[in-house]
Short mmCIF file of C-alpha atoms in Angstrom, two decimals:
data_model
loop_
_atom_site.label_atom_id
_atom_site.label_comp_id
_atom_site.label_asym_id
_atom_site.label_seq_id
_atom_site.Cartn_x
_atom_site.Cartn_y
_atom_site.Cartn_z
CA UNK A 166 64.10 216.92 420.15
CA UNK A 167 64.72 215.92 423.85
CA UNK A 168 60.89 216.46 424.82
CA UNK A 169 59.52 213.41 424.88
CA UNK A 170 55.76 213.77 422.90
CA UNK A 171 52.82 211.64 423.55
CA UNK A 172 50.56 211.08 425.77
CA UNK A 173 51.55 209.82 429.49
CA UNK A 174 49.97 208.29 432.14
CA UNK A 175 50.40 207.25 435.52
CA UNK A 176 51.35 203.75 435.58
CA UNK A 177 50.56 203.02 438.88
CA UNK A 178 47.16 201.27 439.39
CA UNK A 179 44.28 203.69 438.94
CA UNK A 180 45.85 206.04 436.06
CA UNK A 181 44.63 209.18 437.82
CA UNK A 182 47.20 211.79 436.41
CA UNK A 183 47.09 212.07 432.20
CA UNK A 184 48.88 214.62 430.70
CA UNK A 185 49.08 215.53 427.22
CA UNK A 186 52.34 217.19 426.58
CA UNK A 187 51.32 218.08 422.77
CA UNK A 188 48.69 217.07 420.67
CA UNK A 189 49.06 213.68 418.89
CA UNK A 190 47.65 215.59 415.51
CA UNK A 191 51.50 216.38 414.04
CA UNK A 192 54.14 214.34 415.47
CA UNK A 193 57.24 216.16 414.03
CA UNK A 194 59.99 213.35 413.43
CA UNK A 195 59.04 210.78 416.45
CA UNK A 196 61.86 208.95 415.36
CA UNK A 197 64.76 211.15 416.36
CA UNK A 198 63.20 210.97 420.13
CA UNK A 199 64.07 208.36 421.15
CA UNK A 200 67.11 209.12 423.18
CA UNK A 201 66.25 209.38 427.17
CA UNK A 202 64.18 212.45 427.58
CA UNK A 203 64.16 214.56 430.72
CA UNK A 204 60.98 215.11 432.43
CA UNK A 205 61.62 218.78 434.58
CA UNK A 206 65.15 218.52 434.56
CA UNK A 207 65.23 214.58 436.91
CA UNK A 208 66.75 211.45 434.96
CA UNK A 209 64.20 209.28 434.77
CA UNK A 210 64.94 205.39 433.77
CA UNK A 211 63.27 203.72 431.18
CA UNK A 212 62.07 200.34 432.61
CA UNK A 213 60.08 198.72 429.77
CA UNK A 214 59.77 199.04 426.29
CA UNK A 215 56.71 196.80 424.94
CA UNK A 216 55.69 197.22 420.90
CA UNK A 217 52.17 196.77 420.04
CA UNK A 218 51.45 193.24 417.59
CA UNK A 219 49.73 195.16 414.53
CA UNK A 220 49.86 193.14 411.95
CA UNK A 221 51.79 193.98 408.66
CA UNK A 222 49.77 195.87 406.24
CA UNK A 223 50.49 194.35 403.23
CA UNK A 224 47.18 192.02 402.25
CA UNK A 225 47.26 188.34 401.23
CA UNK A 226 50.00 187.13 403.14
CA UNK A 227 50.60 183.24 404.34
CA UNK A 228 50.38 182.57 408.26
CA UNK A 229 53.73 180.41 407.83
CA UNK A 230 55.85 182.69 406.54
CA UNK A 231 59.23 184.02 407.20
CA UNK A 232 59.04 187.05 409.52
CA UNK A 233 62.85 188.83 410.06
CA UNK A 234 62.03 191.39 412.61
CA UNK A 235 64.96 193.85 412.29
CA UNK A 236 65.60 195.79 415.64
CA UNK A 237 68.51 198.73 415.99
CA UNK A 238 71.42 196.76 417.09
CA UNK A 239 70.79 193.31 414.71
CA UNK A 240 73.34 192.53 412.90
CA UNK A 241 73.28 192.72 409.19
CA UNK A 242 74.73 189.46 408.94
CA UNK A 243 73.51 187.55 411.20
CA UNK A 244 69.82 188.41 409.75
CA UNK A 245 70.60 188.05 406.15
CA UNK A 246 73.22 184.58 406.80
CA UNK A 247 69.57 183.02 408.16
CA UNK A 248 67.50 184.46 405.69
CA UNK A 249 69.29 183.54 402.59
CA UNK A 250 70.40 180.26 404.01
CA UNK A 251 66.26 179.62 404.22
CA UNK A 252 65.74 181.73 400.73
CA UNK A 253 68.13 179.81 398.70
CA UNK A 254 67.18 176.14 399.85
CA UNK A 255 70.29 175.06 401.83
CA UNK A 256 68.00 175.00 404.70
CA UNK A 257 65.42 173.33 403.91
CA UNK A 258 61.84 173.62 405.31
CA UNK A 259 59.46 170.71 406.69
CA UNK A 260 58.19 170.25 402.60
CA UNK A 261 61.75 169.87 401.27
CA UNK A 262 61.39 172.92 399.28
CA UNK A 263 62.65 176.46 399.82
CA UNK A 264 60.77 179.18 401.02
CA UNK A 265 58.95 181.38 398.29
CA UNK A 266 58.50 184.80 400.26
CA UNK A 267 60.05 186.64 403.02
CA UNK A 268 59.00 189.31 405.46
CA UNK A 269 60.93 191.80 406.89
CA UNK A 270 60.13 194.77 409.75
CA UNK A 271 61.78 197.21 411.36
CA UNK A 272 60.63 200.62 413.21
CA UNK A 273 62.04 203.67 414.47
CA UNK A 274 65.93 203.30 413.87
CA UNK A 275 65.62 199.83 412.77
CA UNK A 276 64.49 201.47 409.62
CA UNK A 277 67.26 201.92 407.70
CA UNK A 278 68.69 198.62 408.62
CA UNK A 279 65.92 197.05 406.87
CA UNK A 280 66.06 198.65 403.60
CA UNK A 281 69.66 197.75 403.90
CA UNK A 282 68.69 194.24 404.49
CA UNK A 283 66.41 193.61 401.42
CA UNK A 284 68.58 195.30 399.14
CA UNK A 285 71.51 192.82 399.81
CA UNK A 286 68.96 190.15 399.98
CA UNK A 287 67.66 190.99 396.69
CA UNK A 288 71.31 190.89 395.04
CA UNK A 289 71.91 187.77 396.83
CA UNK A 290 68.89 186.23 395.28
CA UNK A 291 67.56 187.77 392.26
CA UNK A 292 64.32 187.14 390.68
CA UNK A 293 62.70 188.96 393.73
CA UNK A 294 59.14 190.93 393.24
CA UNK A 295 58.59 193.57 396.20
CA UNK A 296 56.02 195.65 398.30
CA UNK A 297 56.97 197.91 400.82
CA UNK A 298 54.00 199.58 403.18
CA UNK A 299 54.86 202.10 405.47
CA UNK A 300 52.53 202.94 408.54
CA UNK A 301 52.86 203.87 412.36
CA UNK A 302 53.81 201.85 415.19
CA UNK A 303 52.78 202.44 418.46
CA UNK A 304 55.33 202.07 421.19
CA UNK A 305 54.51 201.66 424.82
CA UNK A 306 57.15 202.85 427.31
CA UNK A 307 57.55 202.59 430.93
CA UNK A 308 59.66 204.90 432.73
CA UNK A 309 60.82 204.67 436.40
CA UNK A 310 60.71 208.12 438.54
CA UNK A 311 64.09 209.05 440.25
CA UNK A 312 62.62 209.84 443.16
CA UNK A 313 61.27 207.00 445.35
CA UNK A 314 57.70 206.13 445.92
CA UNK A 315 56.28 208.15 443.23
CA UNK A 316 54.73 206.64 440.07
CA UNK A 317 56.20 205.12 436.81
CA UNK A 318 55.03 206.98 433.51
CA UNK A 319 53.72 204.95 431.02
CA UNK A 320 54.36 206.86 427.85
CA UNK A 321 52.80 206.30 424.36
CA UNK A 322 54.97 206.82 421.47
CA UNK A 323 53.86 206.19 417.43
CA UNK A 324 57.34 205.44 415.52
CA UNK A 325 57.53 205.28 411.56
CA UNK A 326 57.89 201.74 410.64
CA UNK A 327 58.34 199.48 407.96
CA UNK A 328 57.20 196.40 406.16
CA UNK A 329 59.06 194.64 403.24
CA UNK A 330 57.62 191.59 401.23
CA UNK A 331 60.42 190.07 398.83
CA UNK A 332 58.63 186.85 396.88
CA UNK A 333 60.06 184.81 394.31
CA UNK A 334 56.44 184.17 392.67
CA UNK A 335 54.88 187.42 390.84
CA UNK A 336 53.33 189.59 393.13
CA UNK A 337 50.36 192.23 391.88
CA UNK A 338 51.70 195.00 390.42
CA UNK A 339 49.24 197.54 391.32
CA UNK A 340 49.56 197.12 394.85
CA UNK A 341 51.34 200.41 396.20
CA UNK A 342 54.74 199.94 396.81
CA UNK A 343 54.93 196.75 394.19
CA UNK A 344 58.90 196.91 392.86
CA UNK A 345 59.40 194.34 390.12
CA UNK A 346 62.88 192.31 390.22
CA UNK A 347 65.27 193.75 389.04
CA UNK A 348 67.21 192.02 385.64
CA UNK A 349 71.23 192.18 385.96
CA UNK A 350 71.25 193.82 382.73
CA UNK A 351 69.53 196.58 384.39
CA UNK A 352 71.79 196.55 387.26
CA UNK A 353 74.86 196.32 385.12
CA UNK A 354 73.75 199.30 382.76
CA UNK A 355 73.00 201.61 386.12
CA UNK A 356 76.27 200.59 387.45
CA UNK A 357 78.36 201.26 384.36
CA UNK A 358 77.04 204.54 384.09
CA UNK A 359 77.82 205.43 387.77
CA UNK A 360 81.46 204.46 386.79
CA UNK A 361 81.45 206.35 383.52
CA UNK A 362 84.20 209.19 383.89
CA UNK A 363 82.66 211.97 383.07
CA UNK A 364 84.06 214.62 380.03
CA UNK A 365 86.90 216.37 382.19
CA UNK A 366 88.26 214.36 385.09
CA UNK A 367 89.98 216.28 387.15
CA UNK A 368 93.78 215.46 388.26
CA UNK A 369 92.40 215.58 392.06
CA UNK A 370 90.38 212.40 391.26
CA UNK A 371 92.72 210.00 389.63
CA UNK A 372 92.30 207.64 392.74
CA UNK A 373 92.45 204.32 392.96
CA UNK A 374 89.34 202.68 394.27
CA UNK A 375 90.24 200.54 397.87
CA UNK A 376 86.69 198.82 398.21
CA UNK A 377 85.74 196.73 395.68
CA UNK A 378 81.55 196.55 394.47
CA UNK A 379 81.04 193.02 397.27
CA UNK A 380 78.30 194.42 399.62
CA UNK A 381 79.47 191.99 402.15
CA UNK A 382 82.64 193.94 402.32
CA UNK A 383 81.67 197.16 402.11
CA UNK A 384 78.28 197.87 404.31
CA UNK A 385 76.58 200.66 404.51
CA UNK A 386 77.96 201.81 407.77
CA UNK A 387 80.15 204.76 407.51
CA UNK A 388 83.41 203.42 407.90
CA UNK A 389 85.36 204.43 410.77
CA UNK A 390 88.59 206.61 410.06
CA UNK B 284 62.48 224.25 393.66
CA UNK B 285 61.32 226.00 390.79
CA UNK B 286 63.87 225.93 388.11
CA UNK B 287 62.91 224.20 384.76
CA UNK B 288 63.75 220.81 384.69
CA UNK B 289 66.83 219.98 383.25
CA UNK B 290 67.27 216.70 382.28
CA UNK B 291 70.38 216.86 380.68
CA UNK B 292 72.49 218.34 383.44
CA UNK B 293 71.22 215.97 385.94
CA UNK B 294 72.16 212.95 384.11
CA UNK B 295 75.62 213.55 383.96
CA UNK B 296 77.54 212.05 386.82
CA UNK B 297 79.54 215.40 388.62
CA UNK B 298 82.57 213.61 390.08
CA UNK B 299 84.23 211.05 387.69
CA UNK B 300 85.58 208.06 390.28
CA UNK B 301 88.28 207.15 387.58
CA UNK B 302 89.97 203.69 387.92
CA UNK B 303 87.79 200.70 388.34
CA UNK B 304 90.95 198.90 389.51
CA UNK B 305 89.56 195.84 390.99
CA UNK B 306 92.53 194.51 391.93
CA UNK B 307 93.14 197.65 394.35
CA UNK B 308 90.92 195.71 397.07
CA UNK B 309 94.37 194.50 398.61
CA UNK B 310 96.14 197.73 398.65
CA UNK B 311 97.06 198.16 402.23
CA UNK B 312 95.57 201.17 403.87
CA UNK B 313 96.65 202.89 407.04
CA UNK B 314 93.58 205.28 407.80
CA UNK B 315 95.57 207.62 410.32
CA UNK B 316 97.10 208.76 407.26
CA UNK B 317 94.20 209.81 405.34
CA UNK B 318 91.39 212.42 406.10
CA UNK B 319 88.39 211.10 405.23
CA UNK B 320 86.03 213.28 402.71
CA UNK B 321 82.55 212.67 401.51
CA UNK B 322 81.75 213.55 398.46
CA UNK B 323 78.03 214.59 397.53
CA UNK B 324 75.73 212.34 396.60
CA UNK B 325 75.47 211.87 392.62
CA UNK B 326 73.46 214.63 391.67
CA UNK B 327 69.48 212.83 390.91
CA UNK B 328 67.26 213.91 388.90
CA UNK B 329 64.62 216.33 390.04
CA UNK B 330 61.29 217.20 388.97
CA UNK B 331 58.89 219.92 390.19
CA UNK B 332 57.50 217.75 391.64
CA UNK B 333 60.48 215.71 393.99
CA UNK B 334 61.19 216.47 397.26
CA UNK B 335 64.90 215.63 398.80
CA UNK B 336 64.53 215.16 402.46
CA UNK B 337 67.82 216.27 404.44
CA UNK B 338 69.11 215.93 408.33
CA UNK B 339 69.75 219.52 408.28
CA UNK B 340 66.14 221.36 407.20
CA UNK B 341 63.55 221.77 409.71
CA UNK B 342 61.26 219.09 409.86
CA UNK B 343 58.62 221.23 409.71
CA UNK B 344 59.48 223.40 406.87
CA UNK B 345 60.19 219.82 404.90
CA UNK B 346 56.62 219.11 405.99
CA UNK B 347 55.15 222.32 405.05
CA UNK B 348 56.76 221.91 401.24
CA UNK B 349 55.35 219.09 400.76
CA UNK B 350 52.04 220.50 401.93
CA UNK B 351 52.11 223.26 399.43
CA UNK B 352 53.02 221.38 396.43
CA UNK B 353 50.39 218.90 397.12
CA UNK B 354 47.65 221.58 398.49
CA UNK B 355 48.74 224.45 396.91
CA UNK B 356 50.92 223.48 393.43
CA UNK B 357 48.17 221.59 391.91
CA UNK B 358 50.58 218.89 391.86
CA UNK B 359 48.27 215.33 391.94
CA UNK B 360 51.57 213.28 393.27
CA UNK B 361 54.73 214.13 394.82
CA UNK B 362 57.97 211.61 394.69
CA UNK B 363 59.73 212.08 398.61
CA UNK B 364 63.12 210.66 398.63
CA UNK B 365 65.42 210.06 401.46
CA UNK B 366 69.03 208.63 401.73
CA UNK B 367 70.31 207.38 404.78
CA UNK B 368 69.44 208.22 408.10
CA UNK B 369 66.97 210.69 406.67
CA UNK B 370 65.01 207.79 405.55
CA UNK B 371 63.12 207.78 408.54
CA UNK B 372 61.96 211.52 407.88
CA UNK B 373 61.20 211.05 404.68
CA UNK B 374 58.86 207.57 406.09
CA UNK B 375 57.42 210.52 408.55
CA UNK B 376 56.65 213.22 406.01
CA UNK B 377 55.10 210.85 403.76
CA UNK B 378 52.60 209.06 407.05
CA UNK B 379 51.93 212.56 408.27
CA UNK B 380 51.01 214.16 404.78
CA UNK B 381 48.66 211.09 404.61
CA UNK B 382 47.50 211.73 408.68
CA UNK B 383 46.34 215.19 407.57
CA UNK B 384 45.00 214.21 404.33
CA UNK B 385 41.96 212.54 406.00
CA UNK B 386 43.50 209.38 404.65
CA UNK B 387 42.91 210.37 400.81
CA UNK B 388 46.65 210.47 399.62
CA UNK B 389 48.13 206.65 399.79
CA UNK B 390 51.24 206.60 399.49
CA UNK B 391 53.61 203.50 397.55
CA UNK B 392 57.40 203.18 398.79
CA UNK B 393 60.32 201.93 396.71
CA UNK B 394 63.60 201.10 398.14
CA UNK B 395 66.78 201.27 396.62
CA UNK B 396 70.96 201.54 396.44
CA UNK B 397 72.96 204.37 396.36
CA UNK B 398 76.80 204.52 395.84
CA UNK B 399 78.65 206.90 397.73
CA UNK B 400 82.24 208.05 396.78
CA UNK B 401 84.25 209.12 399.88
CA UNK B 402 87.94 210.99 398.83
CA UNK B 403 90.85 209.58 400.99
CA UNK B 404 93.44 212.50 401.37
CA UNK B 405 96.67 211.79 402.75
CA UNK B 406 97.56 214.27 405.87
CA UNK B 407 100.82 215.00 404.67
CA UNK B 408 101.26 215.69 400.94
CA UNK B 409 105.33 214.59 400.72
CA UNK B 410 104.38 211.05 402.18
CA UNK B 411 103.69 208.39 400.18
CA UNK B 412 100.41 207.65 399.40
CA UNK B 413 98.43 208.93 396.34
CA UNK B 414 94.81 209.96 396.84
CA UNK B 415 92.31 207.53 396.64
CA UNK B 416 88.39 207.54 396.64
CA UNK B 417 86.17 204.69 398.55
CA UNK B 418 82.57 203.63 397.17
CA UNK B 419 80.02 202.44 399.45
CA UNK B 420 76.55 201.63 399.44
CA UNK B 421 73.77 203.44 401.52
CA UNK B 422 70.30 202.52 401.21
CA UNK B 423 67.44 204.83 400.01
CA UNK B 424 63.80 205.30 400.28
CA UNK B 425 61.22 207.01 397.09
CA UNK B 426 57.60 207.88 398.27
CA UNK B 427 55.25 208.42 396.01
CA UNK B 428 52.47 210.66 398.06
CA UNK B 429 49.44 211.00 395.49
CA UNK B 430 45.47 211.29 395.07
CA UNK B 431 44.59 207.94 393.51
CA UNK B 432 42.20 208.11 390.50
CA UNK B 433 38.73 207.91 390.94
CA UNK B 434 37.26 204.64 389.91
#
């Protein structure tokens, strides 16, 4: 998981040396290597990290709109404090009126974060319609040689990635990836039968719950013990 | 894989987390005290059909499931879920089944919530403090990887 996969080239000017450590065709789980690889053994540094500008897949989308780029070490709430603040009309936009849709990204191990991030969102304010679209990312990275004098490596890397729309108007529900809003009634059924004991509890269980059902409180971070 | 579906079984939630004591949020909680236990995640239904990505698998052999039910099983769509941090594998199982596909299968994502129960079990049995269970929420990915209809 260490090897770093890709293509790399010579950085340095005239991008003489190119050596293709594997072939791009199957790219088993890119997103695991992205801890410092080892090239022959020497520690190189990893100077740059530059994300290519494709645009979000999803079709029909407004120039102005919100776009909440979630990287690996946002914070939850820092992102979602802004984005419901903006959502939910408190801060209002030049028009005077709230904003309708909302964008998020995220790649590589900002993945998960971003899932996390819509589904809070989408408590906070209900009445959302969805569309997630999935695709590759390509990552460039520049990495500095140990040894002085000789070139950096540029290396290519393509990183799963994501792309949420949440809109309070009706979005069209045979895109791919369309999720409709979800009712509280619905939400309140699926809870109640998570809670339902089931036939034969056993004695082990009777536990009291510590964290109550406030996302705020309880994130999706494993909690530290 | 290949057992009949069993919709019955599935449905029926295996752990019971018992007291939806609400006002248990302020009971003080020294975590040295308690080991920490994770409970599995409540058992989902699955169809021929699903696939259940896990940190613990070979990527490849996920990969090469997939490929049979979809090349092989006759199957016209696959459902690929993924809680957690194997979200991300799940994302690259689904954009790599559609790499090799020729671009033919599309593929539509859902997101979605899972509760977790973790078990709190004091260290030392003769001390005070009963055993308790914590919920949280993890988020989860469902790709749907499937030939759309000709039109």
């Amino acid at each position: 998981m260490t090897e770093p996969r890709g293509q790399m080239k010579s950085s340095n000017g005239t991008s003489s040396t190119v050596m293709d450590l594997q072939s791009a065709s199957i790219n088993p789980d890119v997103s695991s290597s992205s801890s410092s690889p080892k090239f022959g053994g020497s520690n190189f540094k990893r100077v740059s990290r530059t994300e290519d500008s494709s645009p979000c897949p999803i079709p029909g989308l407004a120039a102005d709109i919100l776009h909440m780029r979630v990287k690996e070490g946002s914070k939850i709430r820092n992102l979602l404090r802004f984005a419901t603040a903006r959502m939910q009309g408190e801060g209002k936009d030049g028009n005077g009126t709230s904003l309708r849709q909302v964008v998020f990204t995220g790649s590589g191990r900002g993945v998960t974060k971003t899932i996390t991030c819509v589904e809070i969102l989408k408590r906070k304010v209900g009445g959302l319609h969805q569309v997630s679209k999935l695709h590759y990312r390509t990552v460039n990275e520049v990495w500095e040689s140990p040894q002085q004098g000789s070139p950096d490596i540029t290396m290519q890397r393509t990183v799963p990635a994501i792309c949420i729309l949440l809109s309070k108007d009706p979005l069209d529900p045979q895109e791919p990836g369309y999720q409709p809003p979800q009712t509280p009634t619905e939400d309140a059924e699926r809870r109640r039968a998570l809670l339902r004991p089931a036939q034969s509890p056993s004695s082990q269980h009777t536990a009291k719950r510590v964290c109550p059902d406030d996302w705020t409180v309880c994130s999706t971070q494993t909690p530290k013990v | 894989m290949t057992e009949p579906r069993n919709p019955g079984m599935s449905s029926v939630p295996q752990t019971a987390p018992v007291h939806t004591d609400s006002s248990s949020a302020a009971v003080e909680m020294d975590p040295v005290e308690y080991t920490l236990r994770k409970r599995l995640p409540r058992k989902l239904p699955k169809r021929r059909n699903d696939v259940y990505v896990n940190m613990k698998t070979d990527f490849r052999a996920q990969l090469a499931r997939c490929q049979k039910l979809l090349e092989g099983g006759g199957h016209r769509e696959i459902c690929v879920h993924g809680l957690g941090l194997a979200i991300n594998r799940a994302i690259n199982i689904a954009l790599q089944l559609q790499a090799s596909s020729q671009g033919v299968l599309q593929l539509a994502a859902n997101t979605s919530t899972v509760e977790l129960v973790d078990d709190l079990e004091p260290e030392d049995p003769d001390e005070a403090g009963e055993p308790m269970t914590r919920t949280r929420n993890n988020s989860a990915i469902h790709i749907k990887v499937f030939y759309p209809d000709p039109q």
